[in-house]
XYZ file of C-alpha atoms in Angstrom:
417
model
C 14.564 17.329 -14.944
C 15.600 15.247 -11.971
C 14.945 16.317 -8.399
C 17.318 15.712 -5.522
C 16.329 12.801 -3.266
C 14.529 13.529 -0.027
C 16.456 13.145 3.218
C 16.591 9.654 4.675
C 14.452 8.895 7.700
C 15.937 7.740 11.024
C 16.919 4.096 10.952
C 15.597 3.186 14.405
C 12.750 4.617 16.451
C 10.791 3.477 19.517
C 7.014 3.046 19.169
C 5.343 6.442 19.052
C 1.737 7.473 19.622
C 0.642 10.509 17.625
C -2.513 12.252 16.414
C -3.420 12.021 12.721
C -2.963 14.842 10.251
C -5.833 16.856 8.818
C -6.365 16.039 5.135
C -7.291 18.756 2.658
C -8.824 16.505 -0.005
C -11.417 14.470 1.921
C -13.992 15.339 4.623
C -12.994 14.346 8.148
C -15.174 12.082 10.306
C -13.341 11.349 13.518
C -14.436 10.502 17.048
C -16.172 13.572 18.538
C -15.292 12.604 22.127
C -12.096 11.711 23.973
C -10.641 8.217 23.999
C -11.852 7.720 27.575
C -15.422 8.665 26.612
C -15.515 6.691 23.350
C -18.115 3.955 22.910
C -15.435 1.575 21.594
C -11.640 1.712 21.575
C -10.417 -0.239 18.555
C -6.785 -1.064 17.724
C -6.042 -2.244 14.166
C -2.650 -3.612 13.180
C -1.240 -3.760 9.665
C 2.345 -2.540 9.567
C 2.659 -2.528 5.745
C 2.904 -2.412 2.871
C 1.234 0.729 1.551
C -1.157 -1.094 -0.765
C -2.188 -3.543 1.955
C -2.873 -0.684 4.345
C -4.982 1.126 1.749
C -6.974 -2.050 1.090
C -7.838 -2.022 4.794
C -9.286 1.492 4.779
C -12.822 0.427 3.693
C -12.987 -1.275 7.094
C -12.376 2.092 8.760
C -15.296 3.750 7.004
C -17.537 0.789 7.886
C -16.492 0.948 11.545
C -17.067 4.689 11.651
C -20.508 4.209 10.093
C -21.408 1.583 12.702
C -19.717 3.274 15.684
C -19.749 7.074 15.220
C -18.215 7.636 18.658
C -15.581 4.879 18.484
C -11.902 5.757 18.910
C -9.939 4.139 16.048
C -6.181 3.525 16.331
C -3.956 2.070 13.592
C -0.484 0.602 14.145
C 1.828 0.790 11.110
C 5.542 0.761 10.393
C 7.103 4.221 10.259
C 8.030 3.754 6.604
C 4.376 3.076 5.737
C 2.764 5.522 8.153
C 1.985 8.098 5.460
C -0.463 5.661 3.878
C -2.734 6.104 6.895
C -1.664 9.213 8.855
C -4.063 11.563 7.007
C -6.963 9.124 6.871
C -10.228 10.937 7.649
C -11.460 8.254 10.091
C -8.353 7.581 12.187
C -8.153 9.103 15.683
C -4.670 7.966 16.694
C -1.587 6.433 15.097
C 1.095 4.172 16.488
C 4.383 4.314 14.628
C 6.304 1.027 14.747
C 9.878 0.306 13.699
C 9.688 -3.266 12.443
C 13.389 -3.353 11.552
C 14.371 -2.424 15.114
C 12.427 -5.289 16.683
C 13.730 -7.844 14.185
C 17.294 -6.554 14.478
C 17.158 -6.820 18.264
C 16.154 -10.468 17.997
C 18.789 -11.248 15.356
C 21.475 -9.845 17.644
C 20.211 -12.123 20.429
C 19.365 -9.206 22.683
C 16.453 -11.065 24.204
C 16.353 -9.269 27.590
C 16.284 -5.859 25.864
C 13.614 -7.035 23.425
C 11.475 -8.453 26.229
C 11.869 -5.363 28.435
C 10.780 -3.003 25.678
C 8.019 -5.310 24.455
C 6.527 -5.547 27.930
C 6.721 -1.773 28.331
C 4.919 -1.278 25.039
C 2.271 -3.803 26.035
C 1.715 -2.035 29.361
C 1.106 1.226 27.511
C -1.420 -0.461 25.233
C -3.219 -2.024 28.201
C -3.343 1.367 29.898
C -5.172 2.774 26.888
C -7.973 0.289 27.396
C -8.623 -1.118 23.932
C -11.669 -3.375 23.871
C -11.292 -4.581 20.260
C -7.993 -5.663 18.667
C -7.892 -6.555 14.950
C -4.692 -7.999 13.474
C -4.074 -8.293 9.732
C -0.552 -9.607 10.278
C 0.639 -13.213 9.928
C -0.268 -15.531 12.762
C 3.115 -15.649 14.449
C 4.054 -12.023 13.847
C 2.399 -9.785 16.495
C 3.779 -11.622 19.522
C 4.516 -8.352 21.279
C 0.821 -7.420 21.143
C -0.626 -10.527 22.770
C -2.253 -9.668 26.055
C -3.177 -6.064 25.241
C -6.318 -6.568 27.310
C -8.925 -6.377 24.548
C -12.057 -8.425 25.200
C -12.526 -9.045 21.467
C -9.507 -10.140 19.432
C -9.775 -10.822 15.697
C -7.073 -12.270 13.440
C -6.997 -12.506 9.635
C -4.301 -15.057 8.814
C -3.889 -15.252 5.053
C -0.264 -14.107 4.697
C 1.230 -16.703 7.048
C -0.568 -19.575 5.354
C 0.334 -18.537 1.821
C 4.016 -17.726 2.203
C 4.912 -20.499 4.617
C 2.872 -23.171 2.825
C 1.433 -24.229 6.175
C -0.945 -27.182 6.135
C -2.572 -26.165 9.394
C -3.319 -23.105 11.419
C -0.663 -21.990 13.863
C -1.500 -22.742 17.518
C -0.942 -19.056 18.202
C -4.168 -18.253 16.349
C -6.066 -19.879 19.232
C -5.203 -16.853 21.323
C -7.627 -14.831 19.211
C -11.326 -14.973 19.949
C -12.061 -14.925 16.215
C -9.496 -16.374 13.817
C -10.012 -16.532 10.054
C -7.677 -18.692 7.972
C -7.397 -19.836 4.353
C -10.592 -21.875 4.238
C -12.579 -18.893 5.561
C -11.117 -16.207 3.341
C -12.631 -14.707 0.186
C -10.157 -14.087 -2.669
C -9.837 -10.300 -2.407
C -7.678 -8.718 0.286
C -10.262 -6.038 1.143
C -12.992 -8.657 1.599
C -10.646 -10.597 3.861
C -10.185 -7.565 6.081
C -13.932 -6.940 6.112
C -14.452 -10.350 7.742
C -13.719 -8.435 10.944
C -17.200 -6.957 10.638
C -18.731 -10.444 10.728
C -17.018 -11.119 14.027
C -18.478 -7.871 15.382
C -21.970 -8.684 14.114
C -21.921 -5.858 11.568
C -23.113 -5.982 7.934
C -20.750 -5.939 4.984
C -20.558 -2.503 3.324
C -21.670 -1.940 -0.248
C -19.137 0.880 -0.655
C -15.586 -0.507 -0.724
C -13.764 2.624 -1.775
C -10.339 3.135 -0.245
C -9.486 6.431 1.441
C -6.230 8.347 1.125
C -5.616 11.822 2.476
C -2.890 14.404 2.029
C -2.304 17.819 3.567
C -2.193 21.356 2.210
C 1.596 21.276 2.637
C 1.760 18.182 0.415
C -0.354 19.881 -2.244
C 1.883 22.965 -2.130
C 5.018 20.815 -2.524
C 3.526 19.194 -5.626
C 2.623 22.602 -7.059
C 6.264 23.644 -6.689
C 7.451 20.393 -8.261
C 5.194 20.838 -11.285
C 6.207 24.486 -11.681
C 9.908 23.551 -11.572
C 9.260 21.108 -14.401
C 7.328 23.649 -16.484
C 3.965 21.966 -16.073
C 1.412 24.770 -15.743
C -1.550 24.462 -13.421
C -4.308 22.488 -15.099
C -2.039 20.876 -17.705
C -2.805 17.220 -18.442
C -0.153 14.706 -17.456
C 0.162 10.968 -16.894
C 1.958 9.313 -13.964
C 3.927 6.150 -14.767
C 5.195 3.969 -11.904
C 7.320 1.247 -13.546
C 8.942 -0.286 -10.466
C 7.480 -2.649 -7.895
C 9.052 -4.436 -4.943
C 8.784 -7.823 -6.677
C 10.792 -8.508 -9.873
C 7.956 -10.697 -11.152
C 5.540 -7.747 -11.051
C 7.775 -5.514 -13.182
C 6.799 -5.037 -16.806
C 9.878 -4.903 -19.109
C 11.348 -1.354 -19.075
C 11.557 -1.209 -22.884
C 7.783 -1.649 -23.051
C 7.207 1.212 -20.644
C 9.499 3.260 -22.912
C 7.323 2.424 -25.916
C 4.157 3.464 -24.083
C 5.615 6.695 -22.682
C 7.026 7.721 -26.078
C 3.628 7.090 -27.675
C 1.927 9.251 -25.042
C 4.487 12.003 -25.624
C 3.843 11.914 -29.376
C 0.163 12.537 -28.780
C 0.970 15.543 -26.600
C 0.736 14.131 -23.069
C 3.398 14.979 -20.496
C 4.557 12.026 -18.415
C 5.962 11.970 -14.875
C 7.956 8.813 -14.072
C 7.856 8.089 -10.344
C 9.448 5.514 -8.067
C 12.131 4.838 -5.504
C 15.730 3.774 -5.977
C 16.490 0.129 -5.233
C 17.516 -0.431 -1.645
C 21.187 -1.251 -0.938
C 22.028 -4.767 -2.005
C 23.062 -7.093 0.848
C 26.172 -9.167 0.265
C 24.250 -12.396 0.693
C 22.006 -11.639 -2.295
C 24.080 -12.563 -5.328
C 23.229 -14.181 -8.642
C 20.981 -13.469 -11.610
C 17.797 -13.848 -9.590
C 18.756 -11.020 -7.269
C 20.086 -8.931 -10.166
C 16.441 -8.452 -11.114
C 15.479 -7.565 -7.556
C 17.932 -4.662 -7.409
C 17.498 -3.236 -10.916
C 16.910 0.502 -11.148
C 13.872 0.226 -13.395
C 12.988 3.921 -13.124
C 16.361 4.986 -14.516
C 16.238 2.306 -17.222
C 12.922 3.702 -18.415
C 14.117 7.309 -18.200
C 17.311 6.528 -20.134
C 15.426 4.900 -22.997
C 12.943 7.697 -23.698
C 13.272 9.787 -26.851
C 12.303 13.054 -25.146
C 13.675 14.195 -21.758
C 11.271 12.886 -19.123
C 10.138 14.338 -15.816
C 11.594 11.945 -13.250
C 10.525 12.042 -9.613
C 12.696 9.291 -8.171
C 12.986 9.534 -4.363
C 11.806 13.138 -4.708
C 8.293 12.914 -3.278
C 6.993 11.555 -0.017
C 4.088 9.136 -0.115
C 1.525 11.833 0.640
C 3.095 14.168 -1.929
C 2.853 11.374 -4.474
C -0.821 11.109 -3.529
C -1.268 14.820 -4.221
C 0.482 14.364 -7.585
C -1.698 11.385 -8.521
C -4.815 13.314 -7.508
C -3.967 15.893 -10.196
C -2.979 13.353 -12.853
C -5.180 12.407 -15.778
C -4.081 8.769 -15.551
C -1.765 6.377 -13.690
C -0.003 3.404 -15.314
C 1.618 0.874 -12.973
C 1.986 -2.739 -12.015
C 0.304 -4.348 -9.028
C 1.758 -1.891 -6.538
C 0.995 1.134 -4.359
C 0.293 3.794 -7.038
C -2.511 1.631 -8.448
C -4.262 1.643 -5.062
C -3.521 5.330 -4.595
C -5.130 6.162 -7.929
C -8.254 4.176 -7.074
C -8.490 5.799 -3.635
C -8.208 9.257 -5.227
C -10.613 8.412 -8.085
C -7.914 8.929 -10.701
C -8.193 6.610 -13.748
C -5.538 3.898 -13.826
C -4.214 1.060 -15.965
C -2.676 -1.743 -13.907
C -0.587 -4.650 -15.171
C -0.983 -8.003 -13.396
C 1.246 -11.058 -13.753
C 2.132 -13.273 -10.770
C -0.865 -11.967 -8.838
C -4.502 -12.000 -9.907
C -6.767 -8.951 -10.282
C -9.422 -10.751 -8.240
C -6.974 -10.698 -5.327
C -5.688 -7.148 -5.358
C -7.250 -4.976 -8.092
C -9.235 -2.104 -6.519
C -12.907 -2.920 -6.044
C -13.914 0.684 -6.623
C -12.503 3.391 -8.840
C -12.038 3.998 -12.545
C -9.467 1.605 -13.888
C -8.558 -1.251 -16.199
C -6.607 -4.274 -14.950
C -4.702 -6.141 -17.679
C -3.717 -9.781 -17.172
C -3.131 -12.935 -19.233
C -3.610 -16.459 -17.858
C -0.569 -18.724 -17.977
C -0.173 -22.380 -16.920
C 2.193 -21.481 -14.078
C 0.141 -18.628 -12.657
C -0.980 -16.831 -10.750
C 1.955 -18.016 -8.652
C 2.144 -15.138 -6.150
C 5.932 -15.500 -6.121
C 8.586 -12.794 -5.878
C 10.875 -14.610 -8.354
C 9.866 -16.398 -11.547
C 9.838 -20.186 -11.001
C 8.886 -21.555 -14.418
C 11.506 -23.489 -16.381
C 12.443 -20.627 -18.699
C 12.424 -17.952 -15.963
C 10.967 -15.673 -18.638
C 8.251 -13.765 -16.722
C 5.820 -14.787 -19.440
C 2.779 -13.587 -17.477
C 4.033 -9.995 -17.692
C 5.552 -10.264 -21.177
C 2.211 -11.349 -22.630
C 0.915 -7.839 -21.917
C 1.766 -5.768 -24.997
C 2.319 -2.012 -25.331
C -0.581 -1.853 -27.797
C -2.920 -3.288 -25.135
C -1.766 -0.717 -22.625
C -2.143 2.120 -25.127
C -5.676 1.022 -26.020
C -6.558 1.023 -22.327
C -4.979 4.433 -21.748
C -6.770 5.896 -24.776
C -10.136 4.606 -23.584
C -9.640 6.195 -20.159
C -8.068 9.455 -21.320
C -10.814 9.980 -23.886
C -13.674 8.932 -21.618
C -16.241 11.452 -20.500
C -14.744 13.144 -17.406
C -16.445 12.318 -14.131
C -16.636 14.475 -11.047
C -14.585 13.136 -8.153
C -16.686 12.302 -5.133
């Protein structure tokens, strides 16, 4: 049964300050005093994507452990805000419309951009942050320079990797502490935790991610499951076949083989994902055909039994509530893998152009499958080997995935902490 897509969000919004939501699935540990009375006022910036934001949440628990009365603020893009807006440690959120700022610059509206950027900066300075931590590329957060923080920390991995820079950008000198490629450990979470070194704090032993959802989200998922004739307590598996990079997608026909095998052994499967975004005119050719494939529908169409498809039907937090009830999650290197680990749901993740030692969750119950290839891990959105055959993903077989799912589904159940 397919569910009607959720309503689209506004396309342009000014920056907005808002309080966090109260999660129903994790205990809350927020600042017990007002922002003005807080021992530290810390602003953290990572606008997206969802998985990257979740990999930054172990830093929040470490900061809260070290500074119980600190006021923690996180700036994220509106479309990724649900990854952090019910976090149990966050005291304030700043919603940011990245598309608006970029569109303003593309249209050469420099005076308007500058006027609004300066106004936003004045508001940040008024709030008196004393620590600013940026996980964005070096040349990205221009609008946030000069927020008035005495301690500024920058983690600059993304700029170096994607722009193939041979040196650090001069803009990194505007940070008191700047960490670049030569300083960075392989895993994204460990990179973010370098911020603790700059603050003179120890590295945490617990690197679990945190993800909250509300009672309203849980109720929406209960209705969704009831509509699809899944009774409360019934075992089901969540399959997320689509990622934002074509190179991270496992072939749809192999997902079909796995889902059909699970159905034969009596497991219900919920296929989740979003529709491809509208295709710009400038993106033509076979390479971009892969980028805009509707993998979710390809998987659903190939299944022998009618599937439960939740495409565009659940918000991010509702998906979290669904995953929290699932017996298992199967996905590529994408958000649902991190969500499962954060919610202590077993997962099987499929890695190709990226390496598990970079992005696989450092805590949680899961199995990361990967095969070494001469051209990888390339960390590229499009396959660049001579055959363009995505061999790193195709080397993962359905039988491997089914063995991993069987080992997790048949493991002794553990209590979620």
